[in-house]
Amino acid sequence: KWYYLCLESCTPTTTTTTRHPPLSEGQCKLLTFNTWWKNRRYGDIAGLVGDVIQPDIANFQEAIENTAPEIVASLNRQAEPGQSWALANPWSPEWYRCGLTAYRSDLWDLEWHKEVGIQQDWDTRGVCGSLLRRKSDGYRVCVWGTHPVWRDG
């Protein structure tokens, strides 16, 4: 019931796109994004991430099953010539709701990744990390993502 209410109430009536200015040399833009576990609008997510926000690295929470690979595939279909995206962490039910990292693979190389499953109360959660090295200057960034179980109150 809530899924359909959300889709109906979230249908945009107008679309605005504001591109962010380019980063200064040496800067890195990191995005954290909760995809909502029932959201299958991969192309729309990719448009927001790739065209509007334009991060170097994005960490997706609630990207279960094929969500993150589908978003990355959509990012690559929508990318400018020469741009490419890759997924640093695989999804698994062992680390069900960890934050999965996607990155601009034309700008960054993946050095390692680690996935850790955690049982939190009644739910399987996880913490997923990756170490990325920027191709242009060797700058390294370590990205960890998670999605803890929610608490009421």
JSON list of C-alpha atoms in Angstrom, two decimals:
[
{"chain": "A", "resi": 1, "resn": "LYS", "atom": "CA", "xyz": [0.00, 0.00, 0.00]},
{"chain": "A", "resi": 2, "resn": "TRP", "atom": "CA", "xyz": [2.68, 2.54, 0.97]},
{"chain": "A", "resi": 3, "resn": "TYR", "atom": "CA", "xyz": [4.71, 1.78, -2.14]},
{"chain": "A", "resi": 4, "resn": "TYR", "atom": "CA", "xyz": [1.87, 2.81, -4.43]},
{"chain": "A", "resi": 5, "resn": "LEU", "atom": "CA", "xyz": [1.00, 5.84, -2.34]},
{"chain": "A", "resi": 6, "resn": "CYS", "atom": "CA", "xyz": [4.57, 7.03, -2.55]},
{"chain": "A", "resi": 7, "resn": "LEU", "atom": "CA", "xyz": [4.78, 6.59, -6.32]},
{"chain": "A", "resi": 8, "resn": "GLU", "atom": "CA", "xyz": [1.50, 8.39, -6.89]},
{"chain": "A", "resi": 9, "resn": "SER", "atom": "CA", "xyz": [2.33, 11.23, -4.52]},
{"chain": "A", "resi": 10, "resn": "CYS", "atom": "CA", "xyz": [5.90, 11.58, -5.79]},
{"chain": "A", "resi": 11, "resn": "THR", "atom": "CA", "xyz": [5.09, 11.93, -9.47]},
{"chain": "A", "resi": 12, "resn": "PRO", "atom": "CA", "xyz": [6.73, 15.21, -10.53]},
{"chain": "A", "resi": 13, "resn": "THR", "atom": "CA", "xyz": [4.60, 17.88, -12.12]},
{"chain": "A", "resi": 14, "resn": "THR", "atom": "CA", "xyz": [7.60, 19.89, -13.30]},
{"chain": "A", "resi": 15, "resn": "THR", "atom": "CA", "xyz": [11.22, 19.02, -13.85]},
{"chain": "A", "resi": 16, "resn": "THR", "atom": "CA", "xyz": [14.12, 21.26, -13.00]},
{"chain": "A", "resi": 17, "resn": "THR", "atom": "CA", "xyz": [17.74, 20.42, -13.60]},
{"chain": "A", "resi": 18, "resn": "THR", "atom": "CA", "xyz": [20.53, 22.42, -12.06]},
{"chain": "A", "resi": 19, "resn": "ARG", "atom": "CA", "xyz": [24.04, 21.28, -12.82]},
{"chain": "A", "resi": 20, "resn": "HIS", "atom": "CA", "xyz": [26.55, 21.86, -10.09]},
{"chain": "A", "resi": 21, "resn": "PRO", "atom": "CA", "xyz": [29.71, 23.80, -10.98]},
{"chain": "A", "resi": 22, "resn": "PRO", "atom": "CA", "xyz": [32.81, 21.73, -11.68]},
{"chain": "A", "resi": 23, "resn": "LEU", "atom": "CA", "xyz": [35.10, 20.93, -8.78]},
{"chain": "A", "resi": 24, "resn": "SER", "atom": "CA", "xyz": [38.41, 22.66, -8.30]},
{"chain": "A", "resi": 25, "resn": "GLU", "atom": "CA", "xyz": [41.51, 20.62, -9.00]},
{"chain": "A", "resi": 26, "resn": "GLY", "atom": "CA", "xyz": [42.21, 18.14, -6.24]},
{"chain": "A", "resi": 27, "resn": "GLN", "atom": "CA", "xyz": [38.63, 18.08, -4.91]},
{"chain": "A", "resi": 28, "resn": "CYS", "atom": "CA", "xyz": [36.39, 15.03, -4.78]},
{"chain": "A", "resi": 29, "resn": "LYS", "atom": "CA", "xyz": [32.60, 14.90, -4.61]},
{"chain": "A", "resi": 30, "resn": "LEU", "atom": "CA", "xyz": [31.05, 12.05, -2.62]},
{"chain": "A", "resi": 31, "resn": "LEU", "atom": "CA", "xyz": [27.32, 11.33, -2.57]},
{"chain": "A", "resi": 32, "resn": "THR", "atom": "CA", "xyz": [25.38, 9.24, -0.08]},
{"chain": "A", "resi": 33, "resn": "PHE", "atom": "CA", "xyz": [21.99, 8.21, -1.43]},
{"chain": "A", "resi": 34, "resn": "ASN", "atom": "CA", "xyz": [19.18, 6.10, 0.04]},
{"chain": "A", "resi": 35, "resn": "THR", "atom": "CA", "xyz": [17.59, 4.44, -2.97]},
{"chain": "A", "resi": 36, "resn": "TRP", "atom": "CA", "xyz": [14.58, 3.07, -1.01]},
{"chain": "A", "resi": 37, "resn": "TRP", "atom": "CA", "xyz": [14.45, -0.69, -1.32]},
{"chain": "A", "resi": 38, "resn": "LYS", "atom": "CA", "xyz": [11.33, -0.83, -3.54]},
{"chain": "A", "resi": 39, "resn": "ASN", "atom": "CA", "xyz": [12.46, 1.88, -5.98]},
{"chain": "A", "resi": 40, "resn": "ARG", "atom": "CA", "xyz": [12.99, 0.39, -9.44]},
{"chain": "A", "resi": 41, "resn": "ARG", "atom": "CA", "xyz": [13.30, 3.70, -11.29]},
{"chain": "A", "resi": 42, "resn": "TYR", "atom": "CA", "xyz": [16.97, 3.08, -12.11]},
{"chain": "A", "resi": 43, "resn": "GLY", "atom": "CA", "xyz": [17.12, 5.49, -15.04]},
{"chain": "A", "resi": 44, "resn": "ASP", "atom": "CA", "xyz": [15.66, 8.31, -12.94]},
{"chain": "A", "resi": 45, "resn": "ILE", "atom": "CA", "xyz": [18.14, 7.66, -10.14]},
{"chain": "A", "resi": 46, "resn": "ALA", "atom": "CA", "xyz": [20.98, 7.60, -12.67]},
{"chain": "A", "resi": 47, "resn": "GLY", "atom": "CA", "xyz": [19.78, 10.88, -14.18]},
{"chain": "A", "resi": 48, "resn": "LEU", "atom": "CA", "xyz": [19.75, 12.55, -10.79]},
{"chain": "A", "resi": 49, "resn": "VAL", "atom": "CA", "xyz": [23.15, 11.16, -9.82]},
{"chain": "A", "resi": 50, "resn": "GLY", "atom": "CA", "xyz": [24.99, 11.46, -13.13]},
{"chain": "A", "resi": 51, "resn": "ASP", "atom": "CA", "xyz": [23.42, 14.54, -14.69]},
{"chain": "A", "resi": 52, "resn": "VAL", "atom": "CA", "xyz": [22.45, 16.71, -11.73]},
{"chain": "A", "resi": 53, "resn": "ILE", "atom": "CA", "xyz": [24.63, 15.89, -8.72]},
{"chain": "A", "resi": 54, "resn": "GLN", "atom": "CA", "xyz": [27.65, 14.62, -10.71]},
{"chain": "A", "resi": 55, "resn": "PRO", "atom": "CA", "xyz": [29.68, 12.98, -7.92]},
{"chain": "A", "resi": 56, "resn": "ASP", "atom": "CA", "xyz": [32.95, 11.13, -8.36]},
{"chain": "A", "resi": 57, "resn": "ILE", "atom": "CA", "xyz": [31.76, 8.47, -5.92]},
{"chain": "A", "resi": 58, "resn": "ALA", "atom": "CA", "xyz": [28.27, 7.49, -4.76]},
{"chain": "A", "resi": 59, "resn": "ASN", "atom": "CA", "xyz": [27.32, 5.25, -1.84]},
{"chain": "A", "resi": 60, "resn": "PHE", "atom": "CA", "xyz": [23.89, 3.67, -2.22]},
{"chain": "A", "resi": 61, "resn": "GLN", "atom": "CA", "xyz": [21.93, 2.51, 0.83]},
{"chain": "A", "resi": 62, "resn": "GLU", "atom": "CA", "xyz": [18.99, 0.09, 0.53]},
{"chain": "A", "resi": 63, "resn": "ALA", "atom": "CA", "xyz": [20.33, -0.95, -2.88]},
{"chain": "A", "resi": 64, "resn": "ILE", "atom": "CA", "xyz": [19.34, -4.59, -2.48]},
{"chain": "A", "resi": 65, "resn": "GLU", "atom": "CA", "xyz": [19.57, -7.41, -5.00]},
{"chain": "A", "resi": 66, "resn": "ASN", "atom": "CA", "xyz": [20.11, -5.97, -8.51]},
{"chain": "A", "resi": 67, "resn": "THR", "atom": "CA", "xyz": [19.45, -2.31, -7.61]},
{"chain": "A", "resi": 68, "resn": "ALA", "atom": "CA", "xyz": [23.06, -1.08, -7.56]},
{"chain": "A", "resi": 69, "resn": "PRO", "atom": "CA", "xyz": [24.10, -2.94, -10.75]},
{"chain": "A", "resi": 70, "resn": "GLU", "atom": "CA", "xyz": [21.02, -1.58, -12.53]},
{"chain": "A", "resi": 71, "resn": "ILE", "atom": "CA", "xyz": [21.80, 1.99, -11.40]},
{"chain": "A", "resi": 72, "resn": "VAL", "atom": "CA", "xyz": [25.41, 1.62, -12.58]},
{"chain": "A", "resi": 73, "resn": "ALA", "atom": "CA", "xyz": [24.25, 0.21, -15.93]},
{"chain": "A", "resi": 74, "resn": "SER", "atom": "CA", "xyz": [21.88, 3.19, -16.30]},
{"chain": "A", "resi": 75, "resn": "LEU", "atom": "CA", "xyz": [24.68, 5.61, -15.35]},
{"chain": "A", "resi": 76, "resn": "ASN", "atom": "CA", "xyz": [26.85, 4.10, -18.09]},
{"chain": "A", "resi": 77, "resn": "ARG", "atom": "CA", "xyz": [24.05, 4.32, -20.67]},
{"chain": "A", "resi": 78, "resn": "GLN", "atom": "CA", "xyz": [23.50, 7.99, -19.81]},
{"chain": "A", "resi": 79, "resn": "ALA", "atom": "CA", "xyz": [27.19, 8.94, -19.41]},
{"chain": "A", "resi": 80, "resn": "GLU", "atom": "CA", "xyz": [28.99, 11.48, -21.55]},
{"chain": "A", "resi": 81, "resn": "PRO", "atom": "CA", "xyz": [31.56, 10.04, -23.98]},
{"chain": "A", "resi": 82, "resn": "GLY", "atom": "CA", "xyz": [34.67, 9.00, -22.05]},
{"chain": "A", "resi": 83, "resn": "GLN", "atom": "CA", "xyz": [32.83, 8.67, -18.72]},
{"chain": "A", "resi": 84, "resn": "SER", "atom": "CA", "xyz": [32.26, 5.31, -17.08]},
{"chain": "A", "resi": 85, "resn": "TRP", "atom": "CA", "xyz": [30.94, 3.96, -13.79]},
{"chain": "A", "resi": 86, "resn": "ALA", "atom": "CA", "xyz": [31.73, 0.77, -11.86]},
{"chain": "A", "resi": 87, "resn": "LEU", "atom": "CA", "xyz": [30.49, -0.88, -8.69]},
{"chain": "A", "resi": 88, "resn": "ALA", "atom": "CA", "xyz": [33.06, -1.43, -5.92]},
{"chain": "A", "resi": 89, "resn": "ASN", "atom": "CA", "xyz": [31.01, -3.80, -3.74]},
{"chain": "A", "resi": 90, "resn": "PRO", "atom": "CA", "xyz": [28.81, -6.74, -4.72]},
{"chain": "A", "resi": 91, "resn": "TRP", "atom": "CA", "xyz": [25.42, -7.16, -3.07]},
{"chain": "A", "resi": 92, "resn": "SER", "atom": "CA", "xyz": [24.81, -10.25, -0.94]},
{"chain": "A", "resi": 93, "resn": "PRO", "atom": "CA", "xyz": [22.15, -11.33, 1.56]},
{"chain": "A", "resi": 94, "resn": "GLU", "atom": "CA", "xyz": [25.05, -11.76, 4.02]},
{"chain": "A", "resi": 95, "resn": "TRP", "atom": "CA", "xyz": [25.47, -7.94, 4.18]},
{"chain": "A", "resi": 96, "resn": "TYR", "atom": "CA", "xyz": [21.94, -7.19, 3.08]},
{"chain": "A", "resi": 97, "resn": "ARG", "atom": "CA", "xyz": [21.60, -3.45, 3.62]},
{"chain": "A", "resi": 98, "resn": "CYS", "atom": "CA", "xyz": [25.15, -2.16, 3.57]},
{"chain": "A", "resi": 99, "resn": "GLY", "atom": "CA", "xyz": [26.03, 0.93, 1.56]},
{"chain": "A", "resi": 100, "resn": "LEU", "atom": "CA", "xyz": [27.29, -0.17, -1.87]},
{"chain": "A", "resi": 101, "resn": "THR", "atom": "CA", "xyz": [29.80, 2.14, -3.53]},
{"chain": "A", "resi": 102, "resn": "ALA", "atom": "CA", "xyz": [29.76, 3.13, -7.19]},
{"chain": "A", "resi": 103, "resn": "TYR", "atom": "CA", "xyz": [32.53, 5.27, -8.65]},
{"chain": "A", "resi": 104, "resn": "ARG", "atom": "CA", "xyz": [33.58, 7.00, -11.84]},
{"chain": "A", "resi": 105, "resn": "SER", "atom": "CA", "xyz": [35.92, 4.33, -13.19]},
{"chain": "A", "resi": 106, "resn": "ASP", "atom": "CA", "xyz": [37.34, 6.72, -15.78]},
{"chain": "A", "resi": 107, "resn": "LEU", "atom": "CA", "xyz": [38.65, 8.82, -12.85]},
{"chain": "A", "resi": 108, "resn": "TRP", "atom": "CA", "xyz": [39.28, 6.25, -10.11]},
{"chain": "A", "resi": 109, "resn": "ASP", "atom": "CA", "xyz": [40.79, 2.78, -9.70]},
{"chain": "A", "resi": 110, "resn": "LEU", "atom": "CA", "xyz": [39.51, 0.31, -7.12]},
{"chain": "A", "resi": 111, "resn": "GLU", "atom": "CA", "xyz": [42.32, -0.91, -4.85]},
{"chain": "A", "resi": 112, "resn": "TRP", "atom": "CA", "xyz": [40.26, -3.10, -2.53]},
{"chain": "A", "resi": 113, "resn": "HIS", "atom": "CA", "xyz": [36.80, -3.66, -1.12]},
{"chain": "A", "resi": 114, "resn": "LYS", "atom": "CA", "xyz": [35.46, -5.33, 2.00]},
{"chain": "A", "resi": 115, "resn": "GLU", "atom": "CA", "xyz": [31.96, -6.42, 2.99]},
{"chain": "A", "resi": 116, "resn": "VAL", "atom": "CA", "xyz": [31.03, -7.25, 6.59]},
{"chain": "A", "resi": 117, "resn": "GLY", "atom": "CA", "xyz": [27.69, -8.76, 7.55]},
{"chain": "A", "resi": 118, "resn": "ILE", "atom": "CA", "xyz": [26.08, -7.68, 10.82]},
{"chain": "A", "resi": 119, "resn": "GLN", "atom": "CA", "xyz": [22.98, -9.05, 12.50]},
{"chain": "A", "resi": 120, "resn": "GLN", "atom": "CA", "xyz": [21.25, -6.06, 14.12]},
{"chain": "A", "resi": 121, "resn": "ASP", "atom": "CA", "xyz": [18.26, -6.99, 16.24]},
{"chain": "A", "resi": 122, "resn": "TRP", "atom": "CA", "xyz": [15.88, -8.80, 13.87]},
{"chain": "A", "resi": 123, "resn": "ASP", "atom": "CA", "xyz": [17.52, -7.78, 10.60]},
{"chain": "A", "resi": 124, "resn": "THR", "atom": "CA", "xyz": [20.64, -8.60, 8.58]},
{"chain": "A", "resi": 125, "resn": "ARG", "atom": "CA", "xyz": [22.63, -5.46, 7.90]},
{"chain": "A", "resi": 126, "resn": "GLY", "atom": "CA", "xyz": [26.19, -4.78, 6.87]},
{"chain": "A", "resi": 127, "resn": "VAL", "atom": "CA", "xyz": [29.08, -2.39, 6.44]},
{"chain": "A", "resi": 128, "resn": "CYS", "atom": "CA", "xyz": [30.76, -2.21, 3.03]},
{"chain": "A", "resi": 129, "resn": "GLY", "atom": "CA", "xyz": [33.99, -0.40, 2.27]},
{"chain": "A", "resi": 130, "resn": "SER", "atom": "CA", "xyz": [36.23, 0.37, -0.66]},
{"chain": "A", "resi": 131, "resn": "LEU", "atom": "CA", "xyz": [39.57, 2.05, -1.20]},
{"chain": "A", "resi": 132, "resn": "LEU", "atom": "CA", "xyz": [39.78, 4.11, -4.38]},
{"chain": "A", "resi": 133, "resn": "ARG", "atom": "CA", "xyz": [42.80, 5.80, -5.96]},
{"chain": "A", "resi": 134, "resn": "ARG", "atom": "CA", "xyz": [42.34, 8.81, -8.26]},
{"chain": "A", "resi": 135, "resn": "LYS", "atom": "CA", "xyz": [44.10, 8.25, -11.57]},
{"chain": "A", "resi": 136, "resn": "SER", "atom": "CA", "xyz": [45.16, 11.86, -12.07]},
{"chain": "A", "resi": 137, "resn": "ASP", "atom": "CA", "xyz": [47.18, 12.34, -8.87]},
{"chain": "A", "resi": 138, "resn": "GLY", "atom": "CA", "xyz": [47.13, 9.13, -6.83]},
{"chain": "A", "resi": 139, "resn": "TYR", "atom": "CA", "xyz": [44.89, 10.63, -4.13]},
{"chain": "A", "resi": 140, "resn": "ARG", "atom": "CA", "xyz": [43.25, 7.83, -2.16]},
{"chain": "A", "resi": 141, "resn": "VAL", "atom": "CA", "xyz": [39.86, 7.83, -0.47]},
{"chain": "A", "resi": 142, "resn": "CYS", "atom": "CA", "xyz": [38.34, 5.13, 1.69]},
{"chain": "A", "resi": 143, "resn": "VAL", "atom": "CA", "xyz": [34.53, 4.96, 1.55]},
{"chain": "A", "resi": 144, "resn": "TRP", "atom": "CA", "xyz": [32.41, 2.95, 3.99]},
{"chain": "A", "resi": 145, "resn": "GLY", "atom": "CA", "xyz": [28.64, 2.70, 3.84]},
{"chain": "A", "resi": 146, "resn": "THR", "atom": "CA", "xyz": [25.97, 1.20, 6.03]},
{"chain": "A", "resi": 147, "resn": "HIS", "atom": "CA", "xyz": [22.27, 1.44, 6.81]},
{"chain": "A", "resi": 148, "resn": "PRO", "atom": "CA", "xyz": [21.48, 0.67, 10.45]},
{"chain": "A", "resi": 149, "resn": "VAL", "atom": "CA", "xyz": [18.12, -0.70, 11.48]},
{"chain": "A", "resi": 150, "resn": "TRP", "atom": "CA", "xyz": [15.58, 2.05, 12.12]},
{"chain": "A", "resi": 151, "resn": "ARG", "atom": "CA", "xyz": [14.39, 2.93, 15.59]},
{"chain": "A", "resi": 152, "resn": "ASP", "atom": "CA", "xyz": [10.97, 4.31, 16.46]},
{"chain": "A", "resi": 153, "resn": "GLY", "atom": "CA", "xyz": [11.47, 7.11, 18.98]}
]
